[in-house]
Coordinates of C-alpha atoms in Angstrom, one line a residue:
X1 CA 182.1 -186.6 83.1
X2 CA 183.5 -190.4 83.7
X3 CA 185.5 -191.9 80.4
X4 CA 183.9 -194.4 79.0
X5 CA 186.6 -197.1 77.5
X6 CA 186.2 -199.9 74.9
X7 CA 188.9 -202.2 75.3
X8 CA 188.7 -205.7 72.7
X9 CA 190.5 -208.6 71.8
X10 CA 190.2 -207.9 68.0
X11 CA 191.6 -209.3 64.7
X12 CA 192.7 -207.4 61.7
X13 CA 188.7 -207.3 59.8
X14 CA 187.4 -206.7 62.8
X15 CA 186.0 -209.5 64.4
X16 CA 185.8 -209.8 68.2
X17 CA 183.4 -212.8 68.4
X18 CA 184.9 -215.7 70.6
X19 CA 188.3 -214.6 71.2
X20 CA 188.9 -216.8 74.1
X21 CA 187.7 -220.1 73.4
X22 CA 183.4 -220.3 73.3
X23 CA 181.6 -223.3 72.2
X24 CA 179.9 -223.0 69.2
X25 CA 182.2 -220.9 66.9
X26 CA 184.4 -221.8 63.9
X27 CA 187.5 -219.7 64.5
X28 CA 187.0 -219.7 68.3
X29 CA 189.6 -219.3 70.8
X30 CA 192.0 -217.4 67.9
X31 CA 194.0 -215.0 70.9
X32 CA 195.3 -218.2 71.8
X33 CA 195.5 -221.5 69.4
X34 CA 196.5 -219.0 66.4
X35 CA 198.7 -216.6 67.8
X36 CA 202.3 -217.0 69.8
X37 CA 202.0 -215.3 73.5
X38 CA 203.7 -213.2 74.6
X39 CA 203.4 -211.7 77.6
X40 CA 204.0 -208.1 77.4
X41 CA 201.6 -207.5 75.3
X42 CA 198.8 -208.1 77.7
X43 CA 200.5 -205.7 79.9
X44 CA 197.4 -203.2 78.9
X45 CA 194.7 -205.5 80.5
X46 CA 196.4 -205.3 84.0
X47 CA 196.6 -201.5 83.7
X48 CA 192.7 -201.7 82.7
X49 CA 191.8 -203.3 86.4
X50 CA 194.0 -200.8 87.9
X51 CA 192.6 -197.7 86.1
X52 CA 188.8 -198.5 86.3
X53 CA 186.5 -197.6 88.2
X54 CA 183.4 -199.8 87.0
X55 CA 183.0 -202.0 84.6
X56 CA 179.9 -201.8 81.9
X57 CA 178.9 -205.1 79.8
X58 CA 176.2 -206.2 78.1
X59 CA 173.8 -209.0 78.7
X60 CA 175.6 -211.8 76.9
X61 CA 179.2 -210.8 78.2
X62 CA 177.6 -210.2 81.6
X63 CA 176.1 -214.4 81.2
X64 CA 179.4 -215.3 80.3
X65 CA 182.1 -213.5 82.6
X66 CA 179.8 -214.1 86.0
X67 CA 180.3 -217.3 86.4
X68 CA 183.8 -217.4 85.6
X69 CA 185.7 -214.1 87.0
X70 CA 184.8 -213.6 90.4
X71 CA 186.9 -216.9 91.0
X72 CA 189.6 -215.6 89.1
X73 CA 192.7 -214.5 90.7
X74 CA 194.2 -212.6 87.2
X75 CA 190.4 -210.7 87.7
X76 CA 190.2 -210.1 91.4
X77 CA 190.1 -206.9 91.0
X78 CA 187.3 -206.6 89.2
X79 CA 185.8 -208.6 92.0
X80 CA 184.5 -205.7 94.1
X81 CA 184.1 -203.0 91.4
X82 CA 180.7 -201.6 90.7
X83 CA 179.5 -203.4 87.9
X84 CA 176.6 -202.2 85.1
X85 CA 174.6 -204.3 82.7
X86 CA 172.7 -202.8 79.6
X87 CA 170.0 -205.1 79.0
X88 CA 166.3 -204.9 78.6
X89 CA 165.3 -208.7 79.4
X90 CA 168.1 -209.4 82.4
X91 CA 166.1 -209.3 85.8
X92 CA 168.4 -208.6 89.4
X93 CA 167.6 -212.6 90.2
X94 CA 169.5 -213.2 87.3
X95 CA 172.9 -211.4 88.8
X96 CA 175.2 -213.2 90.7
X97 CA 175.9 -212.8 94.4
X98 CA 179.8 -213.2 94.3
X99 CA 180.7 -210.3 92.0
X100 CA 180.6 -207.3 94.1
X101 CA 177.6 -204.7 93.4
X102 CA 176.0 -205.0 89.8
X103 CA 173.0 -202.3 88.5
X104 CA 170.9 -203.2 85.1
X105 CA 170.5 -200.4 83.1
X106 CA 168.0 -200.6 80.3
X107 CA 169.5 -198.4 77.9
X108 CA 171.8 -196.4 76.2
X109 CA 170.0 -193.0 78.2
X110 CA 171.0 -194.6 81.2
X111 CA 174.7 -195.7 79.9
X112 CA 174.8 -191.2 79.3
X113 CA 173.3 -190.9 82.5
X114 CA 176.3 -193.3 84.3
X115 CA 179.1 -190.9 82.6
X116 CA 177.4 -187.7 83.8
X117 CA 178.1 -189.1 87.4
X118 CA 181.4 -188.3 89.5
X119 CA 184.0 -191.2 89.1
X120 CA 186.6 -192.5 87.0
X121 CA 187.0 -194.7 84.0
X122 CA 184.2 -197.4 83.7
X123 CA 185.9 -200.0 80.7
X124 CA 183.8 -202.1 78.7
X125 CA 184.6 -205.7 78.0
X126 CA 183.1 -208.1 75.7
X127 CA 179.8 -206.8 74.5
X128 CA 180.1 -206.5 70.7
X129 CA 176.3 -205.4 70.4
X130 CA 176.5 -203.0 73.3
X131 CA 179.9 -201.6 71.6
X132 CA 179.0 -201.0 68.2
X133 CA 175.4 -199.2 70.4
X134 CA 177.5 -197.1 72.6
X135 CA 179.8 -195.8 69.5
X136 CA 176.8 -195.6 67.0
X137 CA 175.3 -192.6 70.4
X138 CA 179.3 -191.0 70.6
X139 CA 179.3 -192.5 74.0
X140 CA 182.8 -194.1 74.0
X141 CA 185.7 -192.0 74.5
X142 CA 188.6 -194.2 74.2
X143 CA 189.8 -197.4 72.8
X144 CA 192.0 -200.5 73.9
X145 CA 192.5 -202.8 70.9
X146 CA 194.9 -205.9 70.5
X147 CA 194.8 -205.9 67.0
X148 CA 195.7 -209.4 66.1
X149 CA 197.2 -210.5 62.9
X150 CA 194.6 -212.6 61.8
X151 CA 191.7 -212.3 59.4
X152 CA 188.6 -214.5 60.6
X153 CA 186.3 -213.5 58.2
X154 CA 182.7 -214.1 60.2
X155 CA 181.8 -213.1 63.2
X156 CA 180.5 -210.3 65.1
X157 CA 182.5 -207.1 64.3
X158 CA 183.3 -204.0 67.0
X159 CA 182.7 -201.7 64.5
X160 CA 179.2 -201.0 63.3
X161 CA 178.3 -200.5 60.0
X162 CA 176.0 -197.8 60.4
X163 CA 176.2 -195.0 57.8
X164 CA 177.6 -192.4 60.9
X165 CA 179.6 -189.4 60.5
X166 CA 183.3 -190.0 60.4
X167 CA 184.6 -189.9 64.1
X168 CA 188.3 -189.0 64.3
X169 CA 190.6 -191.0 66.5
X170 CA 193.6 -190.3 68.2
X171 CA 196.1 -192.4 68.5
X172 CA 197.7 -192.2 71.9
X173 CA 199.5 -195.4 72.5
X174 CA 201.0 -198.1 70.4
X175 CA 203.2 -200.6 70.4
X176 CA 203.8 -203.7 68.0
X177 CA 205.0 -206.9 69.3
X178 CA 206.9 -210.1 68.3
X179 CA 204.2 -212.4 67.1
X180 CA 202.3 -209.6 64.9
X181 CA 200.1 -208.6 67.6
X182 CA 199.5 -204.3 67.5
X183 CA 198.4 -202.5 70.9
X184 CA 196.2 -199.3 69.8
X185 CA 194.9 -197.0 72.0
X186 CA 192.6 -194.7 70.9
X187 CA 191.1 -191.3 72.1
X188 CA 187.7 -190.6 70.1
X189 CA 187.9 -186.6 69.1
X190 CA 184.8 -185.3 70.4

């Protein structure tokens, strides 16, 4: 059974809508304008392209990342990893060709199906609706959060407010940095 990991940029009420700067959002681009960097606290998301093994999204974050991180030499490693995109609309002539092998899967069934395989950690970025879908079905096992110390109010949260039975975490990793910002890394008790 592969491990299925949720990894977000989120901020302290849960929000993980535009974190890196998108068009159209009040607080957008808050990882960056609203909080100091600091360096070693994105030491997590190198270790994510080392560890994974594919890389699920969902249709919006799929639209988004293609155009921009196959050129990107911070994301070249993602480059060639087998890519899979829950969506029920997206069509193969809608994939890019310069992002290494990409399957649609059409729903969460599937997403089961993909963790029943042989193979190691496939890490989910982006995909708020996907996430809170996946967590709401006890598909994801573990948890990569930048917690940042901000509270944005709106926005689409990670968590989903479904009325679910509690689901006990693990905490397995942490570390609190200089400007506020919390690394959490969770293992979901199954």
């Amino acid at each position: 059974m592969r491990t299925l990991i949720s990894t977000a940029f989120v901020s302290l009420d849960g929000v993980v809508e535009a974190p890196g700067g998108e068009p159209g959002y009040r607080n957008s681009g808050w990882t960056f304008k609203e909080v100091e960097f600091v360096p070693e606290a994105y030491e997590i998301k190198g270790r994510e392209q080392e560890e994974a093994a594919a890389m699920l999204l969902g249709r919006t974050s799929y639209e988004a990342f293609s155009p921009v991180w196959p050129g990107m030499e911070e994301f070249s490693s993602y480059k060639v990893m087998p890519k899979y995109v829950v969506s029920t609309t997206l069509t193969d002539d809608a994939l890019v060709s310069d992002w290494g092998p990409t399957t649609i899967l059409r729903s969460l069934d599937e997403v089961a199906e993909l963790k029943r395989t042989e193979g190691g950690p496939i890490i989910v970025h982006g995909s708020a609706t996907l996430n809170r879908g996946l967590s709401d079905a006890g598909l994801i096992d573990r948890y990569h959060l930048l917690v940042f110390p901000l509270l944005l109010g709106a926005g689409k949260r990670l968590f989903s407010d479904a009325d679910n039975d509690t689901r006990k975490l693990r905490l397995v990793e942490h570390e609190t940095y200089s400007n506020g910002l919390q690394k959490n890394v969770f293992d979901v008790v199954h």
